[in-house]
Short mmCIF file of C-alpha atoms and ligand atoms in Angstrom, two decimals:
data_model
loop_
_atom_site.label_atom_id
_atom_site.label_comp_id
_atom_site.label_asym_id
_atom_site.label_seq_id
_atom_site.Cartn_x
_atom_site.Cartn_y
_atom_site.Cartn_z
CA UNK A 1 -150.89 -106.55 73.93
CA UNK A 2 -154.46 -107.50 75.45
CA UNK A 3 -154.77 -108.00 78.78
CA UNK A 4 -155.42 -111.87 78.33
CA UNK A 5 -158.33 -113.86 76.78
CA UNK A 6 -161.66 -113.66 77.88
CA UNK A 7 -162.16 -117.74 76.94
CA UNK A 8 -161.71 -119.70 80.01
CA UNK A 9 -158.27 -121.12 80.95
CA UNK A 10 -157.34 -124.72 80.47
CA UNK A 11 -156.28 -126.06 84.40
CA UNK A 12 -155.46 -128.58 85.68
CA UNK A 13 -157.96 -131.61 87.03
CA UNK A 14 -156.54 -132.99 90.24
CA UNK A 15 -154.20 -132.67 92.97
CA UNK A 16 -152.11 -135.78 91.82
CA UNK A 17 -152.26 -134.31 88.23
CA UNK A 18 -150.72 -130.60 89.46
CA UNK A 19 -147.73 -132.40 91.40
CA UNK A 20 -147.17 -134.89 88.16
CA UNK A 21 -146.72 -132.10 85.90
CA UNK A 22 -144.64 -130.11 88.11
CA UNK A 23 -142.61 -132.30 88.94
CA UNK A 24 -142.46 -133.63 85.45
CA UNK A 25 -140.84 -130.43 84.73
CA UNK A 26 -138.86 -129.98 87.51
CA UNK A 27 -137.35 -133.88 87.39
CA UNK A 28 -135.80 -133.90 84.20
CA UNK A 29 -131.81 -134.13 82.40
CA UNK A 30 -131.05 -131.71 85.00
CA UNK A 31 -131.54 -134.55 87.57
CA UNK A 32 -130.11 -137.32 85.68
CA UNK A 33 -127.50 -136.00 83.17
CA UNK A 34 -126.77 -132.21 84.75
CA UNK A 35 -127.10 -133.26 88.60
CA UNK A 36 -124.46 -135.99 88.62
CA UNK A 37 -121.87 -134.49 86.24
CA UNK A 38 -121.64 -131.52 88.34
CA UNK A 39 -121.45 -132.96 91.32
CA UNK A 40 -118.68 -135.33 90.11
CA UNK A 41 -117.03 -131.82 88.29
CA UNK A 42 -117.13 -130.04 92.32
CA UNK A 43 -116.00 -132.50 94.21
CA UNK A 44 -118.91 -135.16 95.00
CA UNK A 45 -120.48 -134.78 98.51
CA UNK A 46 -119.41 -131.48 99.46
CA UNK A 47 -121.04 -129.88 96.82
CA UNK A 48 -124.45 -132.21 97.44
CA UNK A 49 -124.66 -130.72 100.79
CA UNK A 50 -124.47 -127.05 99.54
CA UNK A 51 -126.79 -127.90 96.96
CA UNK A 52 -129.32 -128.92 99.73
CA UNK A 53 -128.75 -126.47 101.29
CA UNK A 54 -129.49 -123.61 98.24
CA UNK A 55 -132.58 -126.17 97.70
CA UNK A 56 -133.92 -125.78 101.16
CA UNK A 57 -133.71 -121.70 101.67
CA UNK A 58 -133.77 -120.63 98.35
CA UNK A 59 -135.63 -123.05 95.98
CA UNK A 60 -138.79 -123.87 98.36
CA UNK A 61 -138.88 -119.69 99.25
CA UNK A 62 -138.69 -119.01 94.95
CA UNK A 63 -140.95 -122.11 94.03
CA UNK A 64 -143.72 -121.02 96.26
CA UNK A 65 -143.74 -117.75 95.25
CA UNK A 66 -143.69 -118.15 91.47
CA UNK A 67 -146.88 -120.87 92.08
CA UNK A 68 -148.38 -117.70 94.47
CA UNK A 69 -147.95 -115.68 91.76
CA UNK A 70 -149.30 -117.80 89.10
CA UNK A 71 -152.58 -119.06 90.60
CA UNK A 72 -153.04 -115.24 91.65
CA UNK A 73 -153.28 -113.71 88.61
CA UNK A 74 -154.15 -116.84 86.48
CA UNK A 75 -151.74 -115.40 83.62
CA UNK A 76 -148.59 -116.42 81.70
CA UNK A 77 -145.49 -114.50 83.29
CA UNK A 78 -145.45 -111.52 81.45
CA UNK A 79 -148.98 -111.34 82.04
CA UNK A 80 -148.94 -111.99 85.88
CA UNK A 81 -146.60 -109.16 86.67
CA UNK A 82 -148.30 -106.85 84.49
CA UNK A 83 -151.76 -107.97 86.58
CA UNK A 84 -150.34 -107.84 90.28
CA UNK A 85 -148.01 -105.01 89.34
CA UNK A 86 -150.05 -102.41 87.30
CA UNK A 87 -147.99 -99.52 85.30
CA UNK A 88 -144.36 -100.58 86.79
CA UNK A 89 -141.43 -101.99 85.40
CA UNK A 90 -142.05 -105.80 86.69
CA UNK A 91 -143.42 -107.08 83.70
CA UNK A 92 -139.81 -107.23 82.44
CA UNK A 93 -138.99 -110.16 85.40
CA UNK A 94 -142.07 -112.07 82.78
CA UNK A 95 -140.78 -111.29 79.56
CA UNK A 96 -137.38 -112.28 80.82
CA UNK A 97 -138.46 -115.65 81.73
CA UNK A 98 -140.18 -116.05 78.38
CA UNK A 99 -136.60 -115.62 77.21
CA UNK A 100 -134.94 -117.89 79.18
CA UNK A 101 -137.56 -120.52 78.42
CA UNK A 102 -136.96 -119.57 74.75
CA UNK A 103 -133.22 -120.46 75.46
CA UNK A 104 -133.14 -123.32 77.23
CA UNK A 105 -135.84 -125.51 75.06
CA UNK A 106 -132.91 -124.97 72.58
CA UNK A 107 -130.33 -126.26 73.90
CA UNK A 108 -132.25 -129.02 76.15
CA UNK A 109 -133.91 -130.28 73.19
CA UNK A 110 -130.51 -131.21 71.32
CA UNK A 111 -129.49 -132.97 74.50
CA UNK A 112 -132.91 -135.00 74.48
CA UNK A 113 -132.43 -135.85 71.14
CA UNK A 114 -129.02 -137.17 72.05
CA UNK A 115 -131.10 -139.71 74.40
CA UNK A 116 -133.10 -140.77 71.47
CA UNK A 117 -129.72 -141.36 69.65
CA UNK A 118 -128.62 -143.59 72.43
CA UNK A 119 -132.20 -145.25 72.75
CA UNK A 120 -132.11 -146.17 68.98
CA UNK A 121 -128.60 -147.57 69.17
CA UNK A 122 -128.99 -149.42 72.69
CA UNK A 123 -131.96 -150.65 70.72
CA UNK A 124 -129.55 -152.16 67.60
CA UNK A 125 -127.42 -153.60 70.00
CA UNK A 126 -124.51 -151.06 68.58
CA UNK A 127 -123.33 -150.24 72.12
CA UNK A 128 -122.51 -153.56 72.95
CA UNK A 129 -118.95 -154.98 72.53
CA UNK A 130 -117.14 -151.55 72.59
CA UNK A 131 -114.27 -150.01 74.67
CA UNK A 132 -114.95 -146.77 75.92
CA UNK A 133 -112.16 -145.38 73.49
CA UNK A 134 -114.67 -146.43 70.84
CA UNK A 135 -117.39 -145.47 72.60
CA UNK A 136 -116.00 -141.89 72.90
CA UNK A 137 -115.55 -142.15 69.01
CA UNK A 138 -119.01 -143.15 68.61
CA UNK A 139 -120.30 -140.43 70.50
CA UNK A 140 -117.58 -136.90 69.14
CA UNK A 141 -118.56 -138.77 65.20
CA UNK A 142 -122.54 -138.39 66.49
CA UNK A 143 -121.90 -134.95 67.49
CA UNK A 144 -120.07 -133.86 64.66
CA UNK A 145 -122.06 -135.82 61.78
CA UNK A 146 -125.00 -132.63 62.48
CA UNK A 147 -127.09 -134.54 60.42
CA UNK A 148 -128.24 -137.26 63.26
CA UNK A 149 -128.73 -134.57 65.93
CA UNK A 150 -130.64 -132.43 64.07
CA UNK A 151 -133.41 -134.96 62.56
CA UNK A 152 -133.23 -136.32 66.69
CA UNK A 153 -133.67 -132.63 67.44
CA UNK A 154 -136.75 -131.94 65.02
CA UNK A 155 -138.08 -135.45 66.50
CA UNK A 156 -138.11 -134.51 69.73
CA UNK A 157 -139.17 -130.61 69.18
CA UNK A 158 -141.96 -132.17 67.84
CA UNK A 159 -143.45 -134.75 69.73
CA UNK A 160 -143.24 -131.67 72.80
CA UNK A 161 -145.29 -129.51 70.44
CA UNK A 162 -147.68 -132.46 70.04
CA UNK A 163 -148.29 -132.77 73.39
CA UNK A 164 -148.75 -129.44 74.00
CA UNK A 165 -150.97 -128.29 71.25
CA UNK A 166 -153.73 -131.24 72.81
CA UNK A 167 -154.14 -128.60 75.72
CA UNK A 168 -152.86 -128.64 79.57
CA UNK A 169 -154.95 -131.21 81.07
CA UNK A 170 -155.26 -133.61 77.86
CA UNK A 171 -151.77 -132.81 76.98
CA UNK A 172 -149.22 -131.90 80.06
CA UNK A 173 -151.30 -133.26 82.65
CA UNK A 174 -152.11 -136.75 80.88
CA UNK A 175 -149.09 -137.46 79.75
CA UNK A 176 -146.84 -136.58 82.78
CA UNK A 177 -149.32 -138.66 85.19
CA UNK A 178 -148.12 -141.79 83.19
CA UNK A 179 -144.48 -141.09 82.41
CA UNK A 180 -143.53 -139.67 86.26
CA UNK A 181 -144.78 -142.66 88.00
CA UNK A 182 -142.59 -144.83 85.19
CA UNK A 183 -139.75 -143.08 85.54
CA UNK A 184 -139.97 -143.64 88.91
CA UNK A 185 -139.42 -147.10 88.98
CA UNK A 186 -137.40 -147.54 86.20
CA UNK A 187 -134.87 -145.54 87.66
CA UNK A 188 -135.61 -147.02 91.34
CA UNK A 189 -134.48 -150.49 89.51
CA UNK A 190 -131.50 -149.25 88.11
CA UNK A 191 -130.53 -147.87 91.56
CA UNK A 192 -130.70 -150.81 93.22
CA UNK A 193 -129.11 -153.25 90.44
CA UNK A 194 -125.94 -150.52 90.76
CA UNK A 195 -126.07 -151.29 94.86
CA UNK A 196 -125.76 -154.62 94.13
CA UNK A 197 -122.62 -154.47 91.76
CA UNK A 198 -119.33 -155.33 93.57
CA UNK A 199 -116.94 -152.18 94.61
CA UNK A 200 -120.36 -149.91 94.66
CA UNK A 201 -120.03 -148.40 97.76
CA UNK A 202 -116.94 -146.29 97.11
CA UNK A 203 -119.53 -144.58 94.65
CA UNK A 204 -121.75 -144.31 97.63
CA UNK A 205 -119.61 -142.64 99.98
CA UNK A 206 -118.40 -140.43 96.94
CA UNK A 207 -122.14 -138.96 97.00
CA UNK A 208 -122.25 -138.99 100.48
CA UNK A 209 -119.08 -138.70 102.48
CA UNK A 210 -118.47 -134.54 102.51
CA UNK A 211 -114.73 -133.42 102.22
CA UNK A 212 -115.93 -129.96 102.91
CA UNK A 213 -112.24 -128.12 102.07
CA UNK A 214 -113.79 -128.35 99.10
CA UNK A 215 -116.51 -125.82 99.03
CA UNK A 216 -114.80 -122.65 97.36
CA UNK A 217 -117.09 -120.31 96.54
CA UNK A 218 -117.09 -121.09 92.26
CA UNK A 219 -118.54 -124.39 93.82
CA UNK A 220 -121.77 -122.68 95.82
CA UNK A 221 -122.53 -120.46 92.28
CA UNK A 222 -122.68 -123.96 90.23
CA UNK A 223 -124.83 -125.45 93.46
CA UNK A 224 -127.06 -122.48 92.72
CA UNK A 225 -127.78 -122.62 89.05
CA UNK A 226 -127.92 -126.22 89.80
CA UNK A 227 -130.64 -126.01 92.37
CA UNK A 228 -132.39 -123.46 90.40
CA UNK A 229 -132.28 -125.31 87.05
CA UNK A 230 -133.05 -128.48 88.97
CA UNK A 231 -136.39 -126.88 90.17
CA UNK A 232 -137.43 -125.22 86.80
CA UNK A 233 -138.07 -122.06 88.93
CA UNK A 234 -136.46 -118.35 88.22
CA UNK A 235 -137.90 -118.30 84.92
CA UNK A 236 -141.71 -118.45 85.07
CA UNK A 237 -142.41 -122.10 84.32
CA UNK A 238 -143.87 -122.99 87.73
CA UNK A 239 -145.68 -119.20 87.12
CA UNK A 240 -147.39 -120.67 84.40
CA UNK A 241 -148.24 -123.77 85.44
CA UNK A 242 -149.52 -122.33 88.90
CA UNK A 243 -151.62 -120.09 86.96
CA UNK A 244 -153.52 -123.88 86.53
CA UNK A 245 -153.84 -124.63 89.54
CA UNK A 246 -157.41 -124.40 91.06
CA UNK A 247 -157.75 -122.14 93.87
CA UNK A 248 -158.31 -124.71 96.68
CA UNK A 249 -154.82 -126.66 96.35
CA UNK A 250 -152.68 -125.66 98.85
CA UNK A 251 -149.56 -124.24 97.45
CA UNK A 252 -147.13 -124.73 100.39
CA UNK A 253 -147.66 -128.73 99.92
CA UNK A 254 -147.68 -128.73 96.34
CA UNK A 255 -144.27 -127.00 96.72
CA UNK A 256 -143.02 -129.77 99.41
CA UNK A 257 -144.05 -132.45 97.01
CA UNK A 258 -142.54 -131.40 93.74
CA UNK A 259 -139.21 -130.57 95.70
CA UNK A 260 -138.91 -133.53 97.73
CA UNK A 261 -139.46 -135.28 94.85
CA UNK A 262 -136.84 -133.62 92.54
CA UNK A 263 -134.57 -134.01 95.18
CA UNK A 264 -135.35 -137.54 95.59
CA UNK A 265 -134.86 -138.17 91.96
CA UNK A 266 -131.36 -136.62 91.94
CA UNK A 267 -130.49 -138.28 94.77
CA UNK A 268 -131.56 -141.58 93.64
CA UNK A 269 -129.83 -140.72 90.22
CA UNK A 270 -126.51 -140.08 92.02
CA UNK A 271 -127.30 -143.56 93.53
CA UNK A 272 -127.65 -145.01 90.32
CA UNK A 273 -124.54 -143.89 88.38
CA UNK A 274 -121.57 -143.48 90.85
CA UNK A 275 -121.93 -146.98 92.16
CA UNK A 276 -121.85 -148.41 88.68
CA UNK A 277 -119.03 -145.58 87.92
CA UNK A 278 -116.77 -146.94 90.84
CA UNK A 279 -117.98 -150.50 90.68
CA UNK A 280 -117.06 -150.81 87.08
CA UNK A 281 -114.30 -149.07 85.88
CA UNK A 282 -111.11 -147.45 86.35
CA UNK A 283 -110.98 -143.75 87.80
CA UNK A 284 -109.83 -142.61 84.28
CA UNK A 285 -113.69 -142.58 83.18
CA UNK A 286 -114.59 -140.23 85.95
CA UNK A 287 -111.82 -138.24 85.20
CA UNK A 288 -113.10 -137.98 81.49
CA UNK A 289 -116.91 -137.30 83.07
CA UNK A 290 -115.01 -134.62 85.10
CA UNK A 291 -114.31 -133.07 82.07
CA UNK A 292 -117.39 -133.02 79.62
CA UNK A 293 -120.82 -133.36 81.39
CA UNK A 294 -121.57 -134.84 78.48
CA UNK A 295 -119.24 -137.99 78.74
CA UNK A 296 -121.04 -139.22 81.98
CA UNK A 297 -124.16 -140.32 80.19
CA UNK A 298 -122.64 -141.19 76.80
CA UNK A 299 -119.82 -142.65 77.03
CA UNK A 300 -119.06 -143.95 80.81
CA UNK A 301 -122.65 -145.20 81.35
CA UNK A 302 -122.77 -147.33 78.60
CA UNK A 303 -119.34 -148.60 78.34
CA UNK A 304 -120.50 -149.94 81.96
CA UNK A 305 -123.08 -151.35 80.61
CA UNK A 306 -121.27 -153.22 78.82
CA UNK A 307 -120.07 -154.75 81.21
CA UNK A 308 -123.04 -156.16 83.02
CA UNK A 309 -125.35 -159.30 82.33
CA UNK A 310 -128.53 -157.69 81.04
CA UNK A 311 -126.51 -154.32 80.02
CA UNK A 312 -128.58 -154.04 76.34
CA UNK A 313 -132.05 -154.20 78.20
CA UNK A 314 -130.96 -151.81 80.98
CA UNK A 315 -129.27 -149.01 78.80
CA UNK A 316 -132.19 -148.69 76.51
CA UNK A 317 -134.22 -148.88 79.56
CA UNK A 318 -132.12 -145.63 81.04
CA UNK A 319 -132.49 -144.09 77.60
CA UNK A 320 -136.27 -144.34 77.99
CA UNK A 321 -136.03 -143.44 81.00
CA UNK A 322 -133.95 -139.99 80.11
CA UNK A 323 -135.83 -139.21 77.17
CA UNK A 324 -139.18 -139.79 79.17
CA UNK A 325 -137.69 -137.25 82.07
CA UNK A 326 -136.59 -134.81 79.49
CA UNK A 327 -140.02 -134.21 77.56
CA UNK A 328 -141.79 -133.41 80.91
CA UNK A 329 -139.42 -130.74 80.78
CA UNK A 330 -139.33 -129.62 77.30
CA UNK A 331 -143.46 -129.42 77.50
CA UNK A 332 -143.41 -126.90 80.47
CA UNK A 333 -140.56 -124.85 78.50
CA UNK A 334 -142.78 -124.79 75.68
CA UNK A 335 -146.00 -124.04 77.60
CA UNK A 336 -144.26 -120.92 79.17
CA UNK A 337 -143.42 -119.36 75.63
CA UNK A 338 -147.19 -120.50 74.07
CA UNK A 339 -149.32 -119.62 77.04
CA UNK A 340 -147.47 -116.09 76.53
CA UNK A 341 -148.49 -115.63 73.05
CA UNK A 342 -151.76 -117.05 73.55
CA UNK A 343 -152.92 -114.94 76.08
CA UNK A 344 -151.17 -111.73 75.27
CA UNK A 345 -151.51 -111.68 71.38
CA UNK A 346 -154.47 -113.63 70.99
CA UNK A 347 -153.88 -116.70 69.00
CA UNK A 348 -154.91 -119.80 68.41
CA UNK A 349 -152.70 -122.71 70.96
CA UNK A 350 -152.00 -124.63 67.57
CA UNK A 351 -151.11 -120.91 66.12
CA UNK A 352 -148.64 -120.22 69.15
CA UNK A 353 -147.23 -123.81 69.37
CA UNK A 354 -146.01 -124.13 65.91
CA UNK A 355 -144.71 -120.40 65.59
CA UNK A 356 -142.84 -120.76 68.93
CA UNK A 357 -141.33 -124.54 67.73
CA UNK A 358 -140.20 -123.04 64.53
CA UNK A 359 -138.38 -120.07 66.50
CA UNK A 360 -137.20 -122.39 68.81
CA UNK A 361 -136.14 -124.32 66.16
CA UNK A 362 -133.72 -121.81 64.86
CA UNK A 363 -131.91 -121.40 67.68
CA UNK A 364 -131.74 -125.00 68.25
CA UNK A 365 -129.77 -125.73 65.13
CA UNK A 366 -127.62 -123.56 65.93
CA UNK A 367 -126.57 -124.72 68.81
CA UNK A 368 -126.63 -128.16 67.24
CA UNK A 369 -123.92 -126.58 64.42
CA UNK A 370 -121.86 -124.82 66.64
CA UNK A 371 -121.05 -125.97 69.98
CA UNK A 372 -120.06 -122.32 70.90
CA UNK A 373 -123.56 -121.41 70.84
CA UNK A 374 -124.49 -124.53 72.65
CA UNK A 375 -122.16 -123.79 75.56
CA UNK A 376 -123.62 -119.73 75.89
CA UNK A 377 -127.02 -121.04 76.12
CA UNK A 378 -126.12 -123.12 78.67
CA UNK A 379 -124.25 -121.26 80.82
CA UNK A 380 -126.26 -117.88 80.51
CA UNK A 381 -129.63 -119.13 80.73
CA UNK A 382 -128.55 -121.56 84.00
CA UNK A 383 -125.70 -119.41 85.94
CA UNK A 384 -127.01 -115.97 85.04
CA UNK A 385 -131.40 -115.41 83.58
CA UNK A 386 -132.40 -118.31 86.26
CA UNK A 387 -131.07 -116.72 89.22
CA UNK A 388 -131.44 -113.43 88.27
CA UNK A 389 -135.54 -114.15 87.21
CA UNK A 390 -135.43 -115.81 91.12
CA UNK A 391 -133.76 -112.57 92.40
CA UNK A 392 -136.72 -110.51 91.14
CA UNK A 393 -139.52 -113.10 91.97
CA UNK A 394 -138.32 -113.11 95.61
CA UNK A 395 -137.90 -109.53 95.71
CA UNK A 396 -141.61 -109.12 94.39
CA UNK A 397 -142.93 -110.98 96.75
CA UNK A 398 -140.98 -110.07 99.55
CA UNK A 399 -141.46 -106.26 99.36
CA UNK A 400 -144.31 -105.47 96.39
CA UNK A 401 -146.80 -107.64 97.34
CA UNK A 402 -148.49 -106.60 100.50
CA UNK A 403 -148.08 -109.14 103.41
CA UNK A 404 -152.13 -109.65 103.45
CA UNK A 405 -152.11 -110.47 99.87
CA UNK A 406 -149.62 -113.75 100.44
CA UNK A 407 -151.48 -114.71 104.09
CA UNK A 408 -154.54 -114.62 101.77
CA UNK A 409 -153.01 -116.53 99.06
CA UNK A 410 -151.14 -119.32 100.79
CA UNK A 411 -153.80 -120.04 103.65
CA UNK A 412 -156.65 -120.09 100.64
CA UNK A 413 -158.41 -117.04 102.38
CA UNK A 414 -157.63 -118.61 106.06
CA UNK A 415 -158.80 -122.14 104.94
CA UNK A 416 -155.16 -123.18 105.79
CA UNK A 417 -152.98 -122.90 108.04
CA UNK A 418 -150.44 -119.96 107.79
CA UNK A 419 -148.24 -120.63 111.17
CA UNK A 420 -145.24 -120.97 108.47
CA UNK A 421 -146.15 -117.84 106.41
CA UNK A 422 -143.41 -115.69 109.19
CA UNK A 423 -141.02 -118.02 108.23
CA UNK A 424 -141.16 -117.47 104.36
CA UNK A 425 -141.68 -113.90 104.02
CA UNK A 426 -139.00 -113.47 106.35
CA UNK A 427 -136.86 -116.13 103.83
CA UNK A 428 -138.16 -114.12 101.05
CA UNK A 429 -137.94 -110.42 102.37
CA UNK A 430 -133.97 -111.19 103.52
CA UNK A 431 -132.10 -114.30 103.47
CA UNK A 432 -133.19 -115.38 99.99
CA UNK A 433 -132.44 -111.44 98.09
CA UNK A 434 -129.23 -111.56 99.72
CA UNK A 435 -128.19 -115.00 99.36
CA UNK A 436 -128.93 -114.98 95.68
CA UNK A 437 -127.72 -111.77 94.69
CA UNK A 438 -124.15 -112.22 96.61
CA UNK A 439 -123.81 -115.65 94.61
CA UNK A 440 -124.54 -114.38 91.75
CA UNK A 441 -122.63 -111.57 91.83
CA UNK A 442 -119.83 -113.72 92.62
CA UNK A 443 -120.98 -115.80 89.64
CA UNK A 444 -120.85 -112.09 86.99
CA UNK A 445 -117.06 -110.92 88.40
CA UNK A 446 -115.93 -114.52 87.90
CA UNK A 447 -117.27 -114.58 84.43
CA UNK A 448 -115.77 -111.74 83.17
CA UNK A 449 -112.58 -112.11 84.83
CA UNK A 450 -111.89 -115.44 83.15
N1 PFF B 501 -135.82 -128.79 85.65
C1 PFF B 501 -135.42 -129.35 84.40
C2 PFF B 501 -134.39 -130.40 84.64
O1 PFF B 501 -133.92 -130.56 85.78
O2 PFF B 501 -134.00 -131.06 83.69
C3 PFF B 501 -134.93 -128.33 83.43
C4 PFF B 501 -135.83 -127.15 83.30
C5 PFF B 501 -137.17 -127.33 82.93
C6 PFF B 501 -135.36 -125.90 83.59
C7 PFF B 501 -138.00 -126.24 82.86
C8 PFF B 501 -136.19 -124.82 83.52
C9 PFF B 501 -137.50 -125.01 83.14
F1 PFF B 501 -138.29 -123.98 83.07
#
């Protein structure tokens, strides 16, 4: 492998632009789809407050450390490590988020096809009129035809590789500066037409009223692949785009923005559905949502829908909206696996972005065929590479990196101010190692046991 191309690197143009794509990637089906099935699965606001609380000492700590690490060495992952870290082992943490990116794009990209599914048929009016027994129909005959999901999974595999073949800042950076702020108030509308239904605010105190017997310890390992997936960080995403990031943005606010506004976003999603869940319908739905993630998003939400004057306009408008959220995502997966191969092996962006869709591609119909293969890539990538890659970041930064290099780093050469720098390395040399690798540890003897 080269040690990275001499050409000069794509980056990104502006402050606004860095936070839109980051956040594009961070704010995606994880927010809307992942965030309030969980939550609903482990017990509503008990398991929002440990979720804030893995986002506040463990996902600011890993995020700012994977954008340290990026802008740094102005590499892909693999790359990075292999720049700061010179003939050691750490170049594996890079490859391994390569991986990960690898196998999440494949199953994440079936699920954003599903949206386009639901966009097409909110568009033909087909949701309307139907119970949510025939809604549930609807949605297990989708799933099973394999024929539907795959041409919405090529779809949407390509228009990512479209986006990213026009470059970083033509491409990522364009694009997620128009659909973010969209998203945004699309979903802020839906929010506040859910307040306004009748019976919402058992929904609300659902989200927000802790019963905190409920907090096992199964419940704080889902909080933490949550948070982690949530974030796109343990995997080298916010490495790569950090490593486009020009060297006078300050990282520490970057990081604030992108997480308060992935938090804001799940928060606001929560807001959205579990009024309209409780305003709506009988418990049995939740119950069913309880069960399959899935069910939340296709077959509860729009059998609410249904319900409501206006329903047809707003479910295709939360369609867009998910599909929109989900290729912000699917982009910055991409990017992490084509930056790699550009950089390392030397080809061409068009080169790197079709071989890595095709490959991606593989792997994706499979996990469109067999739902076996959907589930492992789903729960390995999120409960076991994610916090494992965040295990290693933190670790690298906590004790490989010298403390000079991140003062340097984070205060832009003492352009900044650094009076919180003691608080993160201490966050990153001890709380965050030990916090992650007890959960996840957990998280392993739990596996195997069951
Ligand atoms: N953060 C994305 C979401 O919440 O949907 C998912 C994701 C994107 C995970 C990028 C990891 C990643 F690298």
């Amino acid at each position: 492998m080269t040690q990275g191309s001499k050409t000069s690197r794509d980056s990104f143009s502006s402050k606004f632009g860095v936070i839109a794509a980051a956040a594009g990637s961070a704010i995606g089906l994880g927010n809307i789809w992942r965030f309030p099935s969980v939550t609903a699965e482990n017990g509503g606001a008990a398991f929002l407050f440990i979720y804030l609380l893995c986002i506040l000492i463990l996902g600011i700590p890993v995020m700012l450390s994977e954008f340290m690490i990026g802008r740094s060495a102005q590499r892909n992952p693999y790359g990075a490590f292999k720049k700061l870290a010179p003939r050691t082992a750490w170049y594996i943490t890079g490859l391994m988020g390569v991986v990960a990116a690898f196998m999440i794009l494949a199953f994440y990209a079936v699920v954003s096809g599903w949206t386009l599914e639901y966009l097409y048929q909110s568009f033909t009016g087909n949701l309307v009129d139907k119970s949510s027994g025939e809604l549930q129909t609807m949605f297990n005959s989708f799933r099973d035809d394999s024929f539907r999901p795959l041409l919405w999974f090529f779809i949407f595999m390509g228009l990512t590789a479209w986006i990213i073949i026009a470059g970083v800042r033509s491409g990522i950076e364009k694009v997620s500066k128009v659909l973010m702020p969209l998203l945004l108030v699309m979903l802020i509308f839906i929010a506040i037409y859910a307040l306004t239904l009748p019976g919402s605010f058992a929904g609300v105190k659902y989200l927000f009223n802790p019963d905190f017997s409920k907090i096992t310890p199964d419940v704080i390992f889902k909080a933490l692949g949550q948070a982690f997936f949530s974030l796109s960080i343990g995997m080298g995403t916010l490495i790569t785009y950090g490593s486009y990031i020009k060297k006078r943005d300050n990282l520490a606010g970057t990081t604030l923005s992108v997480v308060g506004a992935d938090t804001f976003i799940a928060i606001l999603a929560g807001i959205a559905i579990f009024p309209a869940v409780f305003a709506l319908t009988d418990v049995q739905l939740l119950d069913m949502a309880q069960e399959t993630g899935e069910a939340l998003m296709f077959i509860t939400l729009p059998s609410i829908l249904n319900n409501v004057p206006g329903g047809q306009i707003l479910s295709a408008m939360f369609f867009i909206l998910l599909a929109v959220a989900a290729l912000t995502s699917t982009i910055s997966m991409l990017e992490v696996i084509v930056a790699f191969l550009t950089e390392e092996f030397n080809i061409s962006r068009r080169k790197a972005t079709i071989s890595s869709a095709i490959a991606v591609s593989v792997l994706g119909v499979l996990s469109v065929l067999f739902v076996g293969v959907f589930r492992f890539l789903n729960f390995s990538s999120v409960n076991i590479l994610l916090p494992l890659g965040g295990l290693l970041i933190v670790l690298f930064v906590g004790w490989y990196l010298s403390r000079k290099f991140t003062i340097d780093e984070l205060s832009n050469d003492g352009k900044l101010s650094s009076k919180y720098i003691p608080v993160f390395l201490f966050l990153v040399k001890y709380i965050a190692p030990i916090a992650i690798a007890m959960v996840f540890i957990y998280g392993i003897i739990n596996a195997v046991r069951a």
